[in-house]
mmCIF file of C-alpha atoms in Angstrom:
data_model
loop_
_atom_site.group_PDB
_atom_site.id
_atom_site.type_symbol
_atom_site.label_atom_id
_atom_site.label_comp_id
_atom_site.label_asym_id
_atom_site.label_seq_id
_atom_site.Cartn_x
_atom_site.Cartn_y
_atom_site.Cartn_z
ATOM 1 C CA MET A 1 10.182 -17.190 -34.846
ATOM 2 C CA ASP A 2 10.039 -13.432 -34.987
ATOM 3 C CA ARG A 3 12.478 -12.731 -31.626
ATOM 4 C CA LEU A 4 10.842 -9.042 -31.252
ATOM 5 C CA ALA A 5 7.628 -9.952 -31.367
ATOM 6 C CA SER A 6 8.062 -13.034 -29.106
ATOM 7 C CA MET A 7 9.599 -10.723 -26.721
ATOM 8 C CA GLU A 8 6.601 -8.398 -26.862
ATOM 9 C CA THR A 9 3.992 -11.033 -26.385
ATOM 10 C CA PHE A 10 5.507 -12.317 -23.407
ATOM 11 C CA ILE A 11 5.570 -8.905 -21.900
ATOM 12 C CA ARG A 12 2.175 -8.415 -22.573
ATOM 13 C CA VAL A 13 1.237 -11.731 -20.851
ATOM 14 C CA VAL A 14 3.201 -11.243 -17.939
ATOM 15 C CA GLU A 15 1.801 -7.662 -17.588
ATOM 16 C CA THR A 16 -1.738 -8.816 -17.964
ATOM 17 C CA GLY A 17 -1.673 -11.861 -16.361
ATOM 18 C CA SER A 18 -3.407 -13.996 -18.950
ATOM 19 C CA PHE A 19 -2.977 -15.302 -22.553
ATOM 20 C CA SER A 20 -6.592 -13.684 -23.351
ATOM 21 C CA GLY A 21 -5.746 -10.329 -21.977
ATOM 22 C CA ALA A 22 -2.353 -10.303 -24.013
ATOM 23 C CA ALA A 23 -4.269 -11.273 -27.335
ATOM 24 C CA ARG A 24 -6.569 -8.480 -26.712
ATOM 25 C CA GLN A 25 -3.975 -5.994 -26.450
ATOM 26 C CA LEU A 26 -1.932 -7.431 -29.351
ATOM 27 C CA ARG A 27 -5.569 -7.990 -31.193
ATOM 28 C CA VAL A 28 -4.221 -11.497 -32.295
ATOM 29 C CA GLY A 29 -5.963 -15.054 -31.119
ATOM 30 C CA GLN A 30 -5.335 -16.677 -27.814
ATOM 31 C CA PRO A 31 -3.992 -19.490 -29.309
ATOM 32 C CA ALA A 32 -1.188 -17.719 -31.530
ATOM 33 C CA VAL A 33 -0.260 -15.606 -27.955
ATOM 34 C CA SER A 34 0.452 -19.438 -26.206
ATOM 35 C CA LYS A 35 2.148 -20.720 -29.280
ATOM 36 C CA THR A 36 4.293 -17.615 -29.210
ATOM 37 C CA VAL A 37 5.495 -17.931 -25.590
ATOM 38 C CA ALA A 38 5.935 -21.653 -25.915
ATOM 39 C CA GLN A 39 8.270 -20.848 -28.844
ATOM 40 C CA LEU A 40 10.285 -18.758 -26.760
ATOM 41 C CA GLU A 41 10.596 -21.011 -24.034
ATOM 42 C CA THR A 42 11.875 -23.320 -26.335
ATOM 43 C CA TYR A 43 14.271 -20.812 -27.949
ATOM 44 C CA LEU A 44 15.524 -19.928 -24.406
ATOM 45 C CA GLY A 45 15.506 -23.554 -22.932
ATOM 46 C CA VAL A 46 13.710 -22.425 -19.652
ATOM 47 C CA LYS A 47 10.195 -22.405 -18.708
ATOM 48 C CA LEU A 48 8.817 -18.887 -18.179
ATOM 49 C CA LEU A 49 5.247 -19.082 -16.939
ATOM 50 C CA THR A 50 3.409 -21.287 -14.524
ATOM 51 C CA ARG A 51 -0.611 -21.473 -14.542
ATOM 52 C CA SER A 52 -2.557 -21.557 -11.403
ATOM 53 C CA THR A 53 -5.795 -20.729 -10.396
ATOM 54 C CA ARG A 54 -5.212 -17.325 -10.165
ATOM 55 C CA GLY A 55 -3.766 -17.222 -13.423
ATOM 56 C CA LEU A 56 -0.093 -16.991 -15.021
ATOM 57 C CA THR A 57 2.725 -16.055 -13.146
ATOM 58 C CA PRO A 58 6.377 -15.851 -14.323
ATOM 59 C CA THR A 59 8.824 -18.438 -12.984
ATOM 60 C CA GLU A 60 12.139 -16.996 -11.499
ATOM 61 C CA ALA A 61 13.830 -17.194 -14.710
ATOM 62 C CA GLY A 62 10.556 -15.474 -16.754
ATOM 63 C CA LEU A 63 10.314 -12.858 -14.153
ATOM 64 C CA GLY A 64 14.444 -12.156 -14.800
ATOM 65 C CA TYR A 65 13.872 -12.255 -18.228
ATOM 66 C CA PHE A 66 10.890 -9.943 -17.898
ATOM 67 C CA GLU A 67 12.884 -7.413 -15.427
ATOM 68 C CA ALA A 68 16.118 -7.426 -18.126
ATOM 69 C CA GLU A 69 13.923 -6.746 -20.838
ATOM 70 C CA LEU A 70 12.060 -3.649 -19.297
ATOM 71 C CA ALA A 71 15.224 -2.743 -17.948
ATOM 72 C CA ALA A 72 16.307 -2.682 -21.595
ATOM 73 C CA ARG A 73 13.879 -0.695 -22.816
ATOM 74 C CA GLY A 74 13.490 1.895 -20.116
ATOM 75 C CA ALA A 75 17.002 3.144 -20.562
ATOM 76 C CA GLY A 76 16.856 6.503 -21.800
ATOM 77 C CA THR A 77 12.853 6.744 -21.832
ATOM 78 C CA GLY A 78 10.274 7.898 -20.070
ATOM 79 C CA LEU A 79 7.288 6.056 -18.827
ATOM 80 C CA LYS A 80 4.060 6.699 -20.780
ATOM 81 C CA GLY A 81 0.493 5.791 -20.780
ATOM 82 C CA ARG A 82 -1.625 5.353 -17.356
ATOM 83 C CA LEU A 83 -0.708 4.004 -14.146
ATOM 84 C CA ARG A 84 -3.644 3.597 -11.340
ATOM 85 C CA VAL A 85 -2.806 3.722 -7.731
ATOM 86 C CA CYS A 86 -4.740 3.267 -4.641
ATOM 87 C CA ALA A 87 -4.006 4.258 -1.543
ATOM 88 C CA ALA A 88 -6.151 5.072 1.997
ATOM 89 C CA VAL A 89 -7.358 8.644 2.278
ATOM 90 C CA THR A 90 -5.636 10.320 4.726
ATOM 91 C CA PHE A 91 -2.517 8.879 4.031
ATOM 92 C CA ALA A 92 -2.823 9.562 0.749
ATOM 93 C CA ARG A 93 -3.653 13.118 1.235
ATOM 94 C CA ILE A 94 -0.949 13.999 3.799
ATOM 95 C CA HIS A 95 2.077 11.985 1.969
ATOM 96 C CA LEU A 96 1.202 10.731 -0.986
ATOM 97 C CA ILE A 97 -0.488 13.353 -3.140
ATOM 98 C CA PRO A 98 2.130 15.920 -2.345
ATOM 99 C CA LEU A 99 4.984 14.203 -3.896
ATOM 100 C CA LEU A 100 2.896 13.443 -7.178
ATOM 101 C CA PRO A 101 4.189 16.936 -8.809
ATOM 102 C CA GLN A 102 7.858 16.012 -9.061
ATOM 103 C CA PHE A 103 6.710 12.407 -10.145
ATOM 104 C CA LEU A 104 4.649 13.811 -12.712
ATOM 105 C CA ALA A 105 7.266 15.988 -13.897
ATOM 106 C CA GLN A 106 9.709 13.276 -14.421
ATOM 107 C CA HIS A 107 7.350 11.409 -16.399
ATOM 108 C CA PRO A 108 5.414 13.933 -18.859
ATOM 109 C CA ASP A 109 4.069 11.424 -20.793
ATOM 110 C CA LEU A 110 2.622 9.092 -18.293
ATOM 111 C CA ASP A 111 -1.067 9.669 -16.473
ATOM 112 C CA LEU A 112 -1.996 9.173 -13.275
ATOM 113 C CA GLU A 113 -5.275 7.995 -11.632
ATOM 114 C CA VAL A 114 -5.459 7.599 -7.622
ATOM 115 C CA VAL A 115 -7.964 5.559 -6.205
ATOM 116 C CA LEU A 116 -8.616 6.789 -2.783
ATOM 117 C CA ASP A 117 -10.461 4.553 -0.269
ATOM 118 C CA ASP A 118 -9.689 2.996 3.041
ATOM 119 C CA ARG A 119 -10.866 -0.441 2.367
ATOM 120 C CA GLN A 120 -8.722 -3.204 0.882
ATOM 121 C CA ILE A 121 -10.521 -3.313 -2.860
ATOM 122 C CA ASP A 122 -9.880 -5.598 -5.469
ATOM 123 C CA LEU A 123 -6.758 -4.917 -7.407
ATOM 124 C CA VAL A 124 -7.565 -6.890 -10.570
ATOM 125 C CA GLN A 125 -11.442 -6.268 -10.473
ATOM 126 C CA GLU A 126 -10.815 -2.451 -10.264
ATOM 127 C CA GLY A 127 -7.936 -2.652 -12.900
ATOM 128 C CA ILE A 128 -5.625 -1.218 -10.369
ATOM 129 C CA ASP A 129 -1.455 -1.311 -11.138
ATOM 130 C CA LEU A 130 -0.392 -0.561 -7.571
ATOM 131 C CA GLY A 131 -1.821 -0.330 -4.004
ATOM 132 C CA LEU A 132 -0.278 1.020 -1.257
ATOM 133 C CA ARG A 133 -1.925 -0.825 1.925
ATOM 134 C CA MET A 134 -1.169 -0.493 5.686
ATOM 135 C CA GLY A 135 -1.420 -3.373 8.607
ATOM 136 C CA LYS A 136 -0.661 -7.081 8.316
ATOM 137 C CA MET A 137 -0.989 -8.702 4.377
ATOM 138 C CA LEU A 138 -3.736 -11.754 5.276
ATOM 139 C CA ASP A 139 -3.613 -12.960 1.717
ATOM 140 C CA SER A 140 -0.360 -14.740 1.276
ATOM 141 C CA ALA A 141 -0.902 -14.900 -2.522
ATOM 142 C CA LEU A 142 -0.580 -11.172 -2.937
ATOM 143 C CA THR A 143 2.716 -9.739 -4.435
ATOM 144 C CA VAL A 144 4.311 -7.587 -1.468
ATOM 145 C CA ARG A 145 6.650 -5.293 -1.113
ATOM 146 C CA ARG A 146 7.207 -3.735 2.239
ATOM 147 C CA ILE A 147 8.187 -0.010 1.844
ATOM 148 C CA GLY A 148 7.794 1.593 5.403
ATOM 149 C CA ARG A 149 7.321 0.983 9.164
ATOM 150 C CA CYS A 150 5.929 3.367 11.742
ATOM 151 C CA LYS A 151 4.767 3.524 15.408
ATOM 152 C CA ARG A 152 1.523 3.399 16.735
ATOM 153 C CA LEU A 153 0.327 6.250 19.356
ATOM 154 C CA VAL A 154 -2.127 6.729 21.946
ATOM 155 C CA LEU A 155 -3.006 10.405 20.674
ATOM 156 C CA GLY A 156 -5.343 13.302 22.214
ATOM 157 C CA THR A 157 -5.064 17.111 21.668
ATOM 158 C CA PRO A 158 -3.881 19.161 24.859
ATOM 159 C CA ASP A 159 -7.489 20.549 25.217
ATOM 160 C CA TYR A 160 -8.942 16.947 25.972
ATOM 161 C CA PHE A 161 -6.054 16.111 28.041
ATOM 162 C CA GLU A 162 -6.343 19.190 30.136
ATOM 163 C CA ARG A 163 -10.185 18.366 30.582
ATOM 164 C CA ALA A 164 -10.214 14.856 31.271
ATOM 165 C CA GLY A 165 -6.702 14.237 32.756
ATOM 166 C CA THR A 166 -3.633 12.206 31.370
ATOM 167 C CA PRO A 167 -3.696 8.603 31.547
ATOM 168 C CA ALA A 168 -0.296 7.245 33.321
ATOM 169 C CA THR A 169 -0.989 3.373 32.703
ATOM 170 C CA PRO A 170 -3.086 1.601 30.324
ATOM 171 C CA ALA A 171 -5.692 0.799 32.900
ATOM 172 C CA ASP A 172 -6.507 4.440 32.955
ATOM 173 C CA LEU A 173 -7.816 4.415 29.131
ATOM 174 C CA SER A 174 -10.647 2.993 30.712
ATOM 175 C CA LYS A 175 -11.943 6.118 32.559
ATOM 176 C CA HIS A 176 -11.480 8.091 29.177
ATOM 177 C CA GLN A 177 -13.614 8.399 26.059
ATOM 178 C CA ALA A 178 -12.070 6.922 22.976
ATOM 179 C CA VAL A 179 -12.563 7.284 19.409
ATOM 180 C CA VAL A 180 -12.397 4.178 17.803
ATOM 181 C CA TYR A 181 -11.856 3.473 14.225
ATOM 182 C CA LEU A 182 -13.594 0.115 13.212
ATOM 183 C CA GLN A 183 -10.843 -0.651 10.986
ATOM 184 C CA GLY A 184 -8.232 -0.619 13.241
ATOM 185 C CA GLU A 185 -7.985 -2.079 17.025
ATOM 186 C CA GLY A 186 -11.607 -1.946 17.624
ATOM 187 C CA GLY A 187 -12.645 -1.536 21.260
ATOM 188 C CA ILE A 188 -9.778 -3.392 22.931
ATOM 189 C CA TRP A 189 -6.294 -1.942 23.058
ATOM 190 C CA SER A 190 -3.173 -4.205 23.535
ATOM 191 C CA PHE A 191 -0.082 -2.633 25.137
ATOM 192 C CA ARG A 192 3.475 -4.013 26.083
ATOM 193 C CA ARG A 193 6.439 -2.776 28.046
ATOM 194 C CA ASP A 194 9.651 -5.201 28.745
ATOM 195 C CA SER A 195 8.127 -8.390 29.662
ATOM 196 C CA SER A 196 4.702 -6.754 30.767
ATOM 197 C CA GLU A 197 1.430 -6.820 28.636
ATOM 198 C CA ALA A 198 -1.937 -5.088 29.104
ATOM 199 C CA ALA A 199 -5.172 -5.235 27.525
ATOM 200 C CA VAL A 200 -7.791 -2.737 28.104
ATOM 201 C CA LYS A 201 -11.313 -2.373 27.106
ATOM 202 C CA VAL A 202 -12.280 1.352 26.284
ATOM 203 C CA GLN A 203 -15.268 3.326 26.461
ATOM 204 C CA SER A 204 -16.417 4.544 23.249
ATOM 205 C CA ARG A 205 -19.606 6.537 22.062
ATOM 206 C CA LEU A 206 -17.931 7.482 19.011
ATOM 207 C CA LYS A 207 -16.968 4.434 16.441
ATOM 208 C CA VAL A 208 -15.655 5.756 12.826
ATOM 209 C CA THR A 209 -15.011 3.960 10.004
ATOM 210 C CA ALA A 210 -13.079 6.402 8.105
ATOM 211 C CA ALA A 211 -9.288 7.464 9.190
ATOM 212 C CA GLU A 212 -10.299 10.985 7.893
ATOM 213 C CA GLY A 213 -13.302 10.892 10.664
ATOM 214 C CA VAL A 214 -11.125 9.845 13.319
ATOM 215 C CA ARG A 215 -9.090 12.721 12.964
ATOM 216 C CA ALA A 216 -11.742 15.021 12.717
ATOM 217 C CA ALA A 217 -12.899 13.555 15.650
ATOM 218 C CA VAL A 218 -9.540 13.748 17.894
ATOM 219 C CA LEU A 219 -8.874 17.456 16.467
ATOM 220 C CA ALA A 220 -12.729 18.457 17.803
ATOM 221 C CA HIS A 221 -11.433 17.119 21.316
ATOM 222 C CA VAL A 222 -14.128 14.240 21.515
ATOM 223 C CA GLY A 223 -11.613 11.844 22.843
ATOM 224 C CA LEU A 224 -8.447 9.946 22.578
ATOM 225 C CA THR A 225 -7.332 7.342 20.058
ATOM 226 C CA ILE A 226 -4.959 5.124 18.849
ATOM 227 C CA ALA A 227 -3.145 6.046 15.713
ATOM 228 C CA SER A 228 -0.073 5.678 13.238
ATOM 229 C CA GLU A 229 2.292 8.715 13.373
ATOM 230 C CA TRP A 230 1.280 8.798 9.429
ATOM 231 C CA MET A 231 -2.439 9.784 10.532
ATOM 232 C CA PHE A 232 -1.067 12.672 12.642
ATOM 233 C CA THR A 233 2.497 13.907 11.113
ATOM 234 C CA PRO A 234 1.265 17.494 11.067
ATOM 235 C CA GLU A 235 -0.288 17.698 14.361
ATOM 236 C CA LEU A 236 2.215 16.005 16.162
ATOM 237 C CA ARG A 237 4.789 18.138 14.777
ATOM 238 C CA SER A 238 2.761 21.222 15.674
ATOM 239 C CA GLY A 239 1.649 20.231 18.989
ATOM 240 C CA ALA A 240 -1.908 20.182 17.854
ATOM 241 C CA VAL A 241 -1.829 16.756 19.413
ATOM 242 C CA ARG A 242 0.490 14.506 21.769
ATOM 243 C CA ALA A 243 1.238 11.015 22.586
ATOM 244 C CA VAL A 244 0.738 9.709 25.796
ATOM 245 C CA LEU A 245 1.811 6.276 27.723
ATOM 246 C CA SER A 246 4.890 6.777 25.516
ATOM 247 C CA GLU A 247 6.597 3.966 27.779
ATOM 248 C CA TRP A 248 4.181 1.283 26.459
ATOM 249 C CA SER A 249 4.575 0.108 22.997
ATOM 250 C CA LEU A 250 1.743 -0.892 20.402
ATOM 251 C CA PRO A 251 2.338 -3.092 17.469
ATOM 252 C CA PRO A 252 4.070 -0.959 14.683
ATOM 253 C CA LEU A 253 2.426 -0.282 11.359
ATOM 254 C CA ASP A 254 3.734 -1.527 8.231
ATOM 255 C CA LEU A 255 3.546 0.309 4.694
ATOM 256 C CA TRP A 256 3.379 -2.322 1.566
ATOM 257 C CA ALA A 257 3.041 -1.871 -1.864
ATOM 258 C CA VAL A 258 0.644 -4.231 -3.348
ATOM 259 C CA PHE A 259 0.607 -5.758 -6.623
ATOM 260 C CA PRO A 260 -2.241 -7.453 -8.934
ATOM 261 C CA THR A 261 -2.273 -11.493 -8.121
ATOM 262 C CA GLY A 262 -1.119 -13.233 -10.937
ATOM 263 C CA ARG A 263 0.813 -10.541 -12.620
ATOM 264 C CA ALA A 264 4.166 -9.066 -12.214
ATOM 265 C CA ALA A 265 4.592 -5.508 -11.518
ATOM 266 C CA THR A 266 4.568 -3.090 -14.373
ATOM 267 C CA ALA A 267 7.593 -0.797 -15.061
ATOM 268 C CA LYS A 268 5.685 2.240 -14.481
ATOM 269 C CA ALA A 269 4.199 0.319 -11.038
ATOM 270 C CA ARG A 270 7.750 -0.526 -9.683
ATOM 271 C CA THR A 271 9.442 2.714 -10.937
ATOM 272 C CA PHE A 272 6.635 4.776 -8.433
ATOM 273 C CA VAL A 273 7.233 2.213 -5.912
ATOM 274 C CA ASP A 274 11.107 3.289 -6.098
ATOM 275 C CA PHE A 275 10.468 6.932 -6.523
ATOM 276 C CA PHE A 276 8.048 7.132 -3.342
ATOM 277 C CA GLU A 277 9.991 4.564 -1.316
ATOM 278 C CA ARG A 278 12.847 7.272 -1.668
ATOM 279 C CA SER A 279 10.836 10.323 -1.259
ATOM 280 C CA PHE A 280 8.510 9.559 1.491
ATOM 281 C CA ASN A 281 9.576 10.896 4.781
ATOM 282 C CA PRO A 282 6.846 10.632 7.303
#
């Protein structure tokens, strides 16, 4: 058994999530890939991969072997090739894109493709190496890592509050016009203060499917909205928008690094997540 070739084959299987994907990259037959991995498992005396309906995934021993091999290969070298990252449009514009020049400068042989979409697209189908997603992760089969959390607030512009008044309680929101983000809470907003809870059905003549539209409507003084601090970070700092009902809390918003199902994170994806987590300062 050629140990170096076996290691390379195993790395390709884990990164692609299948024997067939590794075979295509290595330009060999799928049976040869399967046989090579089996020989490596026999040599090491451990099972490296498990098969499921979602593809091949590394065992705990396999993941440790994979990470050790990548760490050894990456010592003293930069990343190469292409990395595809997806993220929500507004979050990426405000928080992700400004950090990319530094990351690209650190890895001059790496090409980066950023797919911007507010929807939760299929990472495998779209060929995405890493997704940055916010909210609850409903698919327990996804490989995820939480990298951030922020408050959610009721926000509006000073001009809007001057015209419509400032709500003092959640119940007051029923008298206001709300800009509703259709991928968010919808028209019922729930609050908590100590042991008290309140749910309010808001009035809304404007419902928007993208966060950029919510931002534009709020900044045009159409109404107030529920949004994360991340969505309005520059305006909260400048005073262009302000939060109300601060004594009431809303469920926080989590930021996750999400990797394609059935695949371990590539060295490029893991390096990018580590960089972003260190650099991200909303």
